[in-house]
CSV table of C-alpha atoms and ligand atoms in Angstrom, one decimal:
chain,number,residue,atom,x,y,z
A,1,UNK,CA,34.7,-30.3,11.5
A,2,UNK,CA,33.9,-34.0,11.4
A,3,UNK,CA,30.9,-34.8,8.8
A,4,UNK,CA,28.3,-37.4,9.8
A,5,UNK,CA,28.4,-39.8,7.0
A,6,UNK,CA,25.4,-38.3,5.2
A,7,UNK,CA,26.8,-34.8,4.3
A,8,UNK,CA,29.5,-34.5,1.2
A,9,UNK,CA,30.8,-31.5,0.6
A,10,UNK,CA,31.4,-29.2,-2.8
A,11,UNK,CA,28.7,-31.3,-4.4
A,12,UNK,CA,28.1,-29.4,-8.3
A,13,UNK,CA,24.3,-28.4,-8.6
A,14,UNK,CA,24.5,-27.3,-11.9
A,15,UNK,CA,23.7,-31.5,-12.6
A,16,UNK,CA,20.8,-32.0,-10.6
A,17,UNK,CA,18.5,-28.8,-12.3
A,18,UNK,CA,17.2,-28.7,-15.2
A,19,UNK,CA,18.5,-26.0,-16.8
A,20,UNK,CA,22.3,-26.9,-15.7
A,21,UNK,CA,23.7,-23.6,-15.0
A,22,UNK,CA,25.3,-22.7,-11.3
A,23,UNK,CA,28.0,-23.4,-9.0
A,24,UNK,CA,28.7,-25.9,-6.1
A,25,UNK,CA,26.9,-26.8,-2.6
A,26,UNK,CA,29.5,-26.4,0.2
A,27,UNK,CA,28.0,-29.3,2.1
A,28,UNK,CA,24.8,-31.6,0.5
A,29,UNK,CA,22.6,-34.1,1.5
A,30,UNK,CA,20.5,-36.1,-0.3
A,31,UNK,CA,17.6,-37.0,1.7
A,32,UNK,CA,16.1,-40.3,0.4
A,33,UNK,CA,14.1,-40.7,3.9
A,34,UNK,CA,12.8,-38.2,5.9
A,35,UNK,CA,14.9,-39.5,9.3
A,36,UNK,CA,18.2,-38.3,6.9
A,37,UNK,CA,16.2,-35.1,6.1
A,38,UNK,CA,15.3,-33.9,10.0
A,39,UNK,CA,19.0,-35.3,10.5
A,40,UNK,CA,20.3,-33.0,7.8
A,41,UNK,CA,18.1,-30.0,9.4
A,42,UNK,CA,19.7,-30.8,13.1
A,43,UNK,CA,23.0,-31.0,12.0
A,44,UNK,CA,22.8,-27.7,10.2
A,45,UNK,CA,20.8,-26.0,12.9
A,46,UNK,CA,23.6,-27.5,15.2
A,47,UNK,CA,26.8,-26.0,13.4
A,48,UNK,CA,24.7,-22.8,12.5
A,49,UNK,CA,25.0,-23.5,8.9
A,50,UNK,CA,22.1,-22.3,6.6
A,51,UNK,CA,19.8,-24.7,4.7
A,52,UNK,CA,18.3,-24.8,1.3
A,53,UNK,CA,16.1,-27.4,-0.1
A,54,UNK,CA,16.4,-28.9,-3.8
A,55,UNK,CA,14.5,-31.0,-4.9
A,56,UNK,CA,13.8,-31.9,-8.8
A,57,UNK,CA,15.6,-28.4,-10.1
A,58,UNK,CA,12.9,-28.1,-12.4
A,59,UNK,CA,12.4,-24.0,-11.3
A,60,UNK,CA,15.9,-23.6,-10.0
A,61,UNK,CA,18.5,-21.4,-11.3
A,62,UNK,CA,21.8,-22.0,-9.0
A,63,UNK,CA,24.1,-19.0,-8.9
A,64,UNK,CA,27.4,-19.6,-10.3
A,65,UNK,CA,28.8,-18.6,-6.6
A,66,UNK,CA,27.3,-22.0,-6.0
A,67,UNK,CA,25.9,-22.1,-2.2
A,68,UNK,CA,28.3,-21.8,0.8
A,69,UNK,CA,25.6,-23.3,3.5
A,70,UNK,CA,23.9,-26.8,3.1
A,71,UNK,CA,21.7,-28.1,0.6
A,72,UNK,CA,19.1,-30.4,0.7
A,73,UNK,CA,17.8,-32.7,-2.1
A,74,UNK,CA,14.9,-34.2,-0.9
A,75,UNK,CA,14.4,-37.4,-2.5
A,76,UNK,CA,12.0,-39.5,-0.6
A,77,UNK,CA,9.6,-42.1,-2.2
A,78,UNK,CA,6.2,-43.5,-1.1
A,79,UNK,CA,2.4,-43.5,-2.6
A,80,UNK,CA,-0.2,-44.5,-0.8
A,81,UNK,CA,-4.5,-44.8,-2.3
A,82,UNK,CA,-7.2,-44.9,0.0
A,83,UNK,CA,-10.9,-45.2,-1.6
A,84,UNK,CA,-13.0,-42.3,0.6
A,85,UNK,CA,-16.3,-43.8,-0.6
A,86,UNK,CA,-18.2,-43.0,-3.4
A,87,UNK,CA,-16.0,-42.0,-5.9
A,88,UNK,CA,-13.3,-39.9,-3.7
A,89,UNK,CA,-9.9,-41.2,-3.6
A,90,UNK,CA,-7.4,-40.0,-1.1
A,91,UNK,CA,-4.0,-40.2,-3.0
A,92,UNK,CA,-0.7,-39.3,-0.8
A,93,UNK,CA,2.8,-39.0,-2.1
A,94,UNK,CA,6.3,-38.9,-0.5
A,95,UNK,CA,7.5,-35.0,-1.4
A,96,UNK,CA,10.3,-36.8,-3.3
A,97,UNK,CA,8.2,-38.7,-5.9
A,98,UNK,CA,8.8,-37.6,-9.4
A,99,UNK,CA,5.3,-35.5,-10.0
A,100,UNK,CA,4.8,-37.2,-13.9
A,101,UNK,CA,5.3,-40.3,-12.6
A,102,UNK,CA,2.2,-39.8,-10.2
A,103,UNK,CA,0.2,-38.3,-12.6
A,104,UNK,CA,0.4,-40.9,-15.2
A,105,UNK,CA,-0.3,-44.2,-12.6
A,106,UNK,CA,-3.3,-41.6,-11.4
A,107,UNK,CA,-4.3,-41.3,-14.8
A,108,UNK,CA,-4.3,-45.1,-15.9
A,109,UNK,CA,-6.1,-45.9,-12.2
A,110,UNK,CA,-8.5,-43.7,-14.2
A,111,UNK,CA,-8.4,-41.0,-11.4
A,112,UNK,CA,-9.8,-37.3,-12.8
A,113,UNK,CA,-8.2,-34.2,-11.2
A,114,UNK,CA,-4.4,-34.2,-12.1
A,115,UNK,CA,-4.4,-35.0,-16.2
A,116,UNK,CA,-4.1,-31.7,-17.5
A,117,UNK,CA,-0.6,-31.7,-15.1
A,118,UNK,CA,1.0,-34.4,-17.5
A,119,UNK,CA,4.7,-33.9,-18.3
A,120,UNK,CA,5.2,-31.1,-15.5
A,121,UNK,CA,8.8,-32.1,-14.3
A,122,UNK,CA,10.2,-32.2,-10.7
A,123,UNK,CA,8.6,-33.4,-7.4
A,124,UNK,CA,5.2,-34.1,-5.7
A,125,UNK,CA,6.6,-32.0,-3.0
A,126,UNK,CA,7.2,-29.0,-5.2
A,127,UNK,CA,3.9,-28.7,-6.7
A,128,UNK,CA,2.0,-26.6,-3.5
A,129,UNK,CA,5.0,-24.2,-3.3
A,130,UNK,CA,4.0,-22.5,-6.3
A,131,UNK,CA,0.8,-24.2,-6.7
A,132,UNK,CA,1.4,-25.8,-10.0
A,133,UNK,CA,-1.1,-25.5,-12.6
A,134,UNK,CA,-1.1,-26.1,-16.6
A,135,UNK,CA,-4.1,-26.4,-19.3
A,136,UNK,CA,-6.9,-24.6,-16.6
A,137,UNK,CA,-5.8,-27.2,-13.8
A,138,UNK,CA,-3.8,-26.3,-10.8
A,139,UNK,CA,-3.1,-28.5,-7.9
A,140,UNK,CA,-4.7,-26.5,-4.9
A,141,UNK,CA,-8.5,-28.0,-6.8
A,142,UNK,CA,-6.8,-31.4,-5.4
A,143,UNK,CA,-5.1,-31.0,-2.6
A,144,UNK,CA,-6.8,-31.6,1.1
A,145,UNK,CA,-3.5,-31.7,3.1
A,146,UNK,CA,0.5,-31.2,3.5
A,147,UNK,CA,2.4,-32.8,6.0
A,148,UNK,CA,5.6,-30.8,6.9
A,149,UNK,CA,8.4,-30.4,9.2
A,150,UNK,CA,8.5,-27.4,11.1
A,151,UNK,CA,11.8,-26.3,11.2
A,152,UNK,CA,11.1,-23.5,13.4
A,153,UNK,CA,8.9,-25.1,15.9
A,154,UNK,CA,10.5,-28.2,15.7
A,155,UNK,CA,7.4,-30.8,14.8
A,156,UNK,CA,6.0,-32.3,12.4
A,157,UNK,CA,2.4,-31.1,11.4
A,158,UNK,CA,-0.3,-31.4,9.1
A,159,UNK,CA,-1.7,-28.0,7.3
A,160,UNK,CA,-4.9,-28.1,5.4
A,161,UNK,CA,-5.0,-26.9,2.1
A,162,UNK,CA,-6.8,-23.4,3.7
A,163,UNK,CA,-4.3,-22.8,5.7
A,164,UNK,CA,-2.0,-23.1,1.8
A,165,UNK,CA,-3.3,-19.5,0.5
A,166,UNK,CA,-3.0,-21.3,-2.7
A,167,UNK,CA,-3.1,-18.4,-5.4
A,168,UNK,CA,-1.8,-18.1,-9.1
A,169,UNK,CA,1.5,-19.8,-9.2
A,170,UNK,CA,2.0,-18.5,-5.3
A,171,UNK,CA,1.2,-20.0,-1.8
A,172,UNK,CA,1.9,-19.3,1.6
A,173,UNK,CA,4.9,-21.5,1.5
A,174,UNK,CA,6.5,-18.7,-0.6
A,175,UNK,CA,5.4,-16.0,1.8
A,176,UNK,CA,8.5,-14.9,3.9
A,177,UNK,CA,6.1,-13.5,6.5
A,178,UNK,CA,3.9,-16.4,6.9
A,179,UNK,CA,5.5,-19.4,9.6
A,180,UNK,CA,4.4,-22.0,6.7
A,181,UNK,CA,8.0,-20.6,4.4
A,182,UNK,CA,10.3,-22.8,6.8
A,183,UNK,CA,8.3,-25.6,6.4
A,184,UNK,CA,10.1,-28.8,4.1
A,185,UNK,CA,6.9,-30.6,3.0
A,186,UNK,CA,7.1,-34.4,3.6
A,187,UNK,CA,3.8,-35.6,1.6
A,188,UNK,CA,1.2,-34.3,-0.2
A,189,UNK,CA,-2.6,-35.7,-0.1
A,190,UNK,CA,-5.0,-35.1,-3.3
A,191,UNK,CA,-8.5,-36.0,-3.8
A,192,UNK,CA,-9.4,-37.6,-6.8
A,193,UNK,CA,-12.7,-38.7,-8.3
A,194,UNK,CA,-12.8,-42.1,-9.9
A,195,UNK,CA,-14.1,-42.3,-13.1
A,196,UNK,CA,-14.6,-38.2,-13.1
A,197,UNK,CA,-15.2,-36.1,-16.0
A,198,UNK,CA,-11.4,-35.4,-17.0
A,199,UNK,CA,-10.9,-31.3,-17.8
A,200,UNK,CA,-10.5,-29.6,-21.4
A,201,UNK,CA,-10.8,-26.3,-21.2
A,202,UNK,CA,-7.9,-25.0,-23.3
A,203,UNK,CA,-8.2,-25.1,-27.0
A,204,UNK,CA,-5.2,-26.4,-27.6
A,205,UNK,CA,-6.4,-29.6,-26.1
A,206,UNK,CA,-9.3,-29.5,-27.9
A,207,UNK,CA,-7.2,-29.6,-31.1
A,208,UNK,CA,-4.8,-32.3,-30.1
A,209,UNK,CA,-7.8,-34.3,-28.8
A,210,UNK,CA,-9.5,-33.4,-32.1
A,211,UNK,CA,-5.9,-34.4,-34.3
A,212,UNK,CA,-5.8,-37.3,-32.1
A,213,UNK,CA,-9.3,-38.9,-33.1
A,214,UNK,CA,-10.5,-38.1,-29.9
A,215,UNK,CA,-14.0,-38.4,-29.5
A,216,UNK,CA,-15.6,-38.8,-26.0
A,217,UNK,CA,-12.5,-38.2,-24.0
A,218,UNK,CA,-11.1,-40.1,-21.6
A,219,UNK,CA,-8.7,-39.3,-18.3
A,220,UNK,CA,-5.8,-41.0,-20.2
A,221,UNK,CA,-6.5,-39.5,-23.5
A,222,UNK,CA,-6.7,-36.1,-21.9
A,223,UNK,CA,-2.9,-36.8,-20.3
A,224,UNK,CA,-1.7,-38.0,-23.8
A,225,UNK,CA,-3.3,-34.8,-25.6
A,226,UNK,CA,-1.3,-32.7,-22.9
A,227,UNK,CA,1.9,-34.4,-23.8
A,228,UNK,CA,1.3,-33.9,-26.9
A,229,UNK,CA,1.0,-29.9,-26.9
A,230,UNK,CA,3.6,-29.7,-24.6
A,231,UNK,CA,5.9,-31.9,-26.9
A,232,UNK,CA,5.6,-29.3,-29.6
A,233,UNK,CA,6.5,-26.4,-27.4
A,234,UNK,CA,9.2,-27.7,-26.0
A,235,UNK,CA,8.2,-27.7,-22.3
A,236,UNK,CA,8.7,-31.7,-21.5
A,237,UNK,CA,12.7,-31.3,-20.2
A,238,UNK,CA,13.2,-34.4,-22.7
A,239,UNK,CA,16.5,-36.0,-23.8
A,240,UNK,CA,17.3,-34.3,-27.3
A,241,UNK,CA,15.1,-31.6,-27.3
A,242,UNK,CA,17.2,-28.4,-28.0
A,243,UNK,CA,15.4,-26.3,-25.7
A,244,UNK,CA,15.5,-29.1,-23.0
A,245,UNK,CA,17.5,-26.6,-20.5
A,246,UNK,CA,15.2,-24.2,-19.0
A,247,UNK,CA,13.1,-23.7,-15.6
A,248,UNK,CA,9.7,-23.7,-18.2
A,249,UNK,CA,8.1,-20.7,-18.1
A,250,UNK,CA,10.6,-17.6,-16.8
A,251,UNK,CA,8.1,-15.1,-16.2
A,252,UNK,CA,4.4,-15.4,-14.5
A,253,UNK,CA,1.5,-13.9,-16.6
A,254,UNK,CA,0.6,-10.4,-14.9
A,255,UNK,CA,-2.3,-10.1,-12.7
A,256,UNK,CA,-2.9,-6.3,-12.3
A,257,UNK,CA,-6.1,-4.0,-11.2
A,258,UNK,CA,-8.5,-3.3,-13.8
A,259,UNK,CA,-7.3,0.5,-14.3
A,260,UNK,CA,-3.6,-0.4,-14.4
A,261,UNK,CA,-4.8,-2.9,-17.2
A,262,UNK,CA,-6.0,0.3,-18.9
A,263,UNK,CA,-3.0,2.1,-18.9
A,264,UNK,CA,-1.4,-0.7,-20.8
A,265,UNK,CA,-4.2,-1.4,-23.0
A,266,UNK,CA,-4.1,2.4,-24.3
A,267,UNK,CA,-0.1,1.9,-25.3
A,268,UNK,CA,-1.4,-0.4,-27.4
A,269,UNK,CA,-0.9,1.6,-30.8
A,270,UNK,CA,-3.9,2.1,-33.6
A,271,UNK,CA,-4.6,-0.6,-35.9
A,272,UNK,CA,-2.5,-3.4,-33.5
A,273,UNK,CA,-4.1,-6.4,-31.8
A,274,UNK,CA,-4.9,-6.4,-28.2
A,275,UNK,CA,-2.8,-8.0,-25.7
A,276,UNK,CA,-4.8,-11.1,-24.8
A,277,UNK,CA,-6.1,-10.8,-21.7
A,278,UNK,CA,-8.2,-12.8,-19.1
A,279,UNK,CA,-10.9,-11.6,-16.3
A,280,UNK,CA,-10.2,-12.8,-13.0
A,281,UNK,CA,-12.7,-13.5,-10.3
A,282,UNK,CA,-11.2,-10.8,-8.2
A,283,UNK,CA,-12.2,-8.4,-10.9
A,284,UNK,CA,-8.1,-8.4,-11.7
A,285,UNK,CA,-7.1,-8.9,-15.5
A,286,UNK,CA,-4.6,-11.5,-16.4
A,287,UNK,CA,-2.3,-10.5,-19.2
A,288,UNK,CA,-0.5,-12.8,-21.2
A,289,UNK,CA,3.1,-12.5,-20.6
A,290,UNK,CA,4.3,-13.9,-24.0
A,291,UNK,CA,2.7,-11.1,-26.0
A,292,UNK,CA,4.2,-8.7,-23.9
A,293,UNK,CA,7.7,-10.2,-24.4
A,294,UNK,CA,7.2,-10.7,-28.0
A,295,UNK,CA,6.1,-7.2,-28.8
A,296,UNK,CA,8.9,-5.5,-26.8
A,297,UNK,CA,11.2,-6.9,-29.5
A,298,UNK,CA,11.8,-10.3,-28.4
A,299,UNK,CA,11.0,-13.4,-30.7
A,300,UNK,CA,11.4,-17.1,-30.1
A,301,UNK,CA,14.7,-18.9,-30.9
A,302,UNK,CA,16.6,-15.6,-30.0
A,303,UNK,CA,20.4,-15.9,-28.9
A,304,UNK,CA,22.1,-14.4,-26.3
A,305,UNK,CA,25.2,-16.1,-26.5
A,306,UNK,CA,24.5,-19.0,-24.4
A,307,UNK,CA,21.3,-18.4,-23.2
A,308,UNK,CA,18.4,-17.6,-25.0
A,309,UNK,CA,14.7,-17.9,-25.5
A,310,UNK,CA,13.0,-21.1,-26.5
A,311,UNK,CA,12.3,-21.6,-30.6
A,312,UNK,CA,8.9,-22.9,-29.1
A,313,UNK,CA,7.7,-20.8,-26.6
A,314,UNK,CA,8.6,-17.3,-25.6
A,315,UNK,CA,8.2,-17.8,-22.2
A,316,UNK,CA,11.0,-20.1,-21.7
A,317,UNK,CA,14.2,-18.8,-21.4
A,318,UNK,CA,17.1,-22.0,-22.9
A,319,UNK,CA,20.7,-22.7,-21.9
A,320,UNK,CA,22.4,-24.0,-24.5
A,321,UNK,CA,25.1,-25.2,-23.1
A,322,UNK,CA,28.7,-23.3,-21.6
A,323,UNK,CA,26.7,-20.4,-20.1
A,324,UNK,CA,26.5,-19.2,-16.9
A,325,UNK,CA,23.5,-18.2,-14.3
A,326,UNK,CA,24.9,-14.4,-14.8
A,327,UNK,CA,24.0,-14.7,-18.3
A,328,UNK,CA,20.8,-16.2,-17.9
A,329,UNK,CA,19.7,-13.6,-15.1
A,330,UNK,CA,21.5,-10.9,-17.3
A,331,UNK,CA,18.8,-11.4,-20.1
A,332,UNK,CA,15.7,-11.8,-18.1
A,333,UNK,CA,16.7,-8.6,-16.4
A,334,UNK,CA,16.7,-6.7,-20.3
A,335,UNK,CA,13.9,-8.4,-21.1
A,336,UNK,CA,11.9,-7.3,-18.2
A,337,UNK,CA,13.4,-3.8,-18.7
A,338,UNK,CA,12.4,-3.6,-21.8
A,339,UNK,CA,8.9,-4.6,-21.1
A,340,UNK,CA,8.6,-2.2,-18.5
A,341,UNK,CA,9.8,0.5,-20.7
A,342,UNK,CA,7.0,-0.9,-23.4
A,343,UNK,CA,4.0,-1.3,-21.3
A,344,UNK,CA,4.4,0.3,-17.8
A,345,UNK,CA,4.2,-3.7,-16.7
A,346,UNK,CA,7.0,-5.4,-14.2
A,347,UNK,CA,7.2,-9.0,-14.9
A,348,UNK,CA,7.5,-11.1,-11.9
A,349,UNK,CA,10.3,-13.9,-12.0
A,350,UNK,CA,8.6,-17.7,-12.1
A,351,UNK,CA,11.8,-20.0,-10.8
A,352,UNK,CA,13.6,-19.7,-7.5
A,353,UNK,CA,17.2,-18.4,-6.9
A,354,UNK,CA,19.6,-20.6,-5.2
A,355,UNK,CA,22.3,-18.9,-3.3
B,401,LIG,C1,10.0,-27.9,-19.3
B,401,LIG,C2,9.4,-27.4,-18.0
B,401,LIG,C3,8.0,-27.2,-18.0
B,401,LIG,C4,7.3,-26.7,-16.9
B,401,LIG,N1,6.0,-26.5,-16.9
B,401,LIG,C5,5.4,-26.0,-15.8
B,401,LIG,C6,4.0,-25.8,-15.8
B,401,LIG,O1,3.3,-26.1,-16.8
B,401,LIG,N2,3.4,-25.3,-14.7
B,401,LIG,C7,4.1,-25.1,-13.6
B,401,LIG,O2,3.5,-24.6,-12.6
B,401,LIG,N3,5.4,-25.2,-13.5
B,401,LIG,C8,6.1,-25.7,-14.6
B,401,LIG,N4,7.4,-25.9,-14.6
B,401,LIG,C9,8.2,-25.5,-13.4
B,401,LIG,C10,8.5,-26.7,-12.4
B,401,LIG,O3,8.6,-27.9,-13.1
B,401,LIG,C11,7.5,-26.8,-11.3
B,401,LIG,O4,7.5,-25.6,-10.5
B,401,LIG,C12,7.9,-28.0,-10.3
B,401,LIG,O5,6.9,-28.1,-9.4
B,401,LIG,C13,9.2,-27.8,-9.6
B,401,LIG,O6,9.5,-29.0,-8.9
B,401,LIG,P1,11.0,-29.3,-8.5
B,401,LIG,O7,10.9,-30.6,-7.7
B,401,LIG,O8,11.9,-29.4,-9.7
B,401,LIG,O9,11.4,-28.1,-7.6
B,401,LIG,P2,12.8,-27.4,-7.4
B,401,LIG,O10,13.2,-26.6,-8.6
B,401,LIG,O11,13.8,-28.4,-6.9
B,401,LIG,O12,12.4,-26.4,-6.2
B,401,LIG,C14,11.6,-25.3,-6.4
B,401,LIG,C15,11.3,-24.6,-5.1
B,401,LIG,O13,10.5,-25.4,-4.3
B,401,LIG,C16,11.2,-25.7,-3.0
B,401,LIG,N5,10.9,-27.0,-2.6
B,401,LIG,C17,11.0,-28.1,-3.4
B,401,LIG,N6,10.7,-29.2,-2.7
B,401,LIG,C18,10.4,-28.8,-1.5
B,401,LIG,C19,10.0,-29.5,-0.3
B,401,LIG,N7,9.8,-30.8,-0.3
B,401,LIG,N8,9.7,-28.7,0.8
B,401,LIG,C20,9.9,-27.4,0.8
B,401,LIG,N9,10.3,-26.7,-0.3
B,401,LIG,C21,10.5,-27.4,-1.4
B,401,LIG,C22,12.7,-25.4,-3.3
B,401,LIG,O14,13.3,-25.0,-2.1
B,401,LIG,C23,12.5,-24.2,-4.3
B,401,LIG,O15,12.3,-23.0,-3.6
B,401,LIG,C24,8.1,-26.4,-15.7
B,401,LIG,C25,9.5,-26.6,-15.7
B,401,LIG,C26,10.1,-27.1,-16.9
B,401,LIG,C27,11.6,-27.3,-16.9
């Protein structure tokens, strides 16, 4: 088969994710404008060859089979601001900006709504897929509008952020029923308040903020507080940080219905501390994940061979280097065995499978 000049073929993914495990791409394009990207989509549509999109590999794990159809890394660039009046800000990014990088020129502009987001890594484009949210912020408070290509239909469209479903760490872009899951998202539009009251809910901030000096805080110092915390867990994908090679947190923090949540509570044995737990205004009860991984016999810094779990934070699962997805899979699956066997609770997978 001849290649148009944009595909390459056996491209190694393992490089462009975060945690650096997994196999090759058959074929690969990297889509720094969209006419590449709805070129990509034709040609594979064409030759009948299945797509995936990649984009910052920041919730990725690549199987080490690598991925015999097409991948495509979405890489685009582009910001535009547009004041709304008053002191409403339309912000819209390429789907290929790097999402800290956007965060932190929002931030100095002095724009409230994304700070508590500070040192999240991967793409603007990523963020409504699983509606990314950190420190009591989460992007669907922000975001009016997507712009997408319809694979299926064919166009290009605009979907409101009702039409999202935005839920915890969930949207309808992840729904395999919903029409909006073959959708690539071209741009992403937040509204921002100018000189808004920037968000500390978690006390953990309050403390860094606190450490810090912090009196009255500002947009920026909330963003430098967050970097802070997240410095010290490990969940900033930095350069020399041991625990740099994970997808952050492995496992989403249960939701379940307020009886199930007493069936777990009760297995709780006399004399122990609760599992901490947070009301939902569905009348659901979140339940910290990390306290149920930790008291099923897993501790931080623990070693599976190559993989592992973070020596900061429980939730993270670490390569450290010569390991394979199959490992990394292999010990999520005992871990969430051994939960289940602990606490009656299933815990639901955070990053995406490539294959
Ligand atoms: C150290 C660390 C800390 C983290 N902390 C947080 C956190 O606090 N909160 C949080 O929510 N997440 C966190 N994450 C997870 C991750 O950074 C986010 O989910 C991020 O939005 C993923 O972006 P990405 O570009 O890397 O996506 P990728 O991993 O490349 O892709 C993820 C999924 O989105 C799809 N996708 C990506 N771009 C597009 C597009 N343009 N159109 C259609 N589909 C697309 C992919 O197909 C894939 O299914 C963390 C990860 C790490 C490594």
């Amino acid at each position: 088969m001849d290649l148009p000049s944009f595909v390459r073929e056996h491209v190694a993914l393992a490089p462009m994710t975060t945690l650096e495990l997994g196999g090759s791409a058959r074929f690969f394009v990297d889509a720094t404008d969209e006419r590449t990207l709805r070129d990509a989509l034709a040609w594979s549509r064409e030759h009948k060859i299945t797509h995936r999109i990649l984009a910052g590999g920041s919730n990725t794990v690549v199987v080490d089979e690598g991925v015999s159809g097409l991948v495509i890394r979405v890489s685009t660039r582009g910001e535009r601001v547009e004041p709304l009046g008053g002191d409403r800000v339309r912000v819209t990014a390429a789907a290929g900006e790097p999402w800290d990088a956007l965060v932190a020129r929002c931030t100095r502009r002095g724009l409230a709504g994304l700070e508590c987001l500070s040192g999240i890594p991967g793409s603007v484009g990523a963020t409504p897929i699983q509606n990314v949210g950190a420190y009591g912020q989460d992007v669907s408070e922000t975001i009016e509008s997507v712009r997408v290509w319809d694979v299926r239909a064919q166009r290009e469209r605009v979907v409101p952020a009702a039409e999202c479903r935005f839920g915890y760490r969930d949207s309808a872009f992840k729904d395999k029923h919903c029409h909006l899951n073959s959708c690539v998202i071209l741009e992403v539009s937040f509204v921002l308040r100018e000189r808004g009251i920037p968000r500390v809910r978690y006390s953990d901030l309050q403390v860094a903020l606190y450490d810090a000096g912090v009196g009255e805080a500002t947009i920026e110092d909330v963003r430098n507080a967050v970097i802070a915390v997240r410095a010290k867990k490990s969940m900033l994908a930095r350069e020399g940080d041991p625990n740099r090679r994970s997808a952050g947190s492995f496992f989403k923090n249960p939701v379940m219905a307020r009886s199930k949540y007493a069936a777990m509570a009760s297995r709780v044995a006399v004399g122990q501390a609760p599992i901490p737990s947070w009301d939902e205004p569905s009348g659901a009860v979140k339940v910290a994940a990390a306290a149920l991984i930790e008291r099923s016999g897993f501790s931080k810094g623990m070693r599976r061979g190559a993989v592992g779990l973070s020596s900061e934070h429980v939730l993270a699962l670490v390569h450290h280097g010569g390991g394979t997805s199959a490992d990394l899979l292999a010990f999520a699956e005992e871990i969430v065995a051994a939960v289940r066997d602990q606490w009656g609770v299933t815990l639901e997978r955070e990053p995406v499978i490539l294959r």
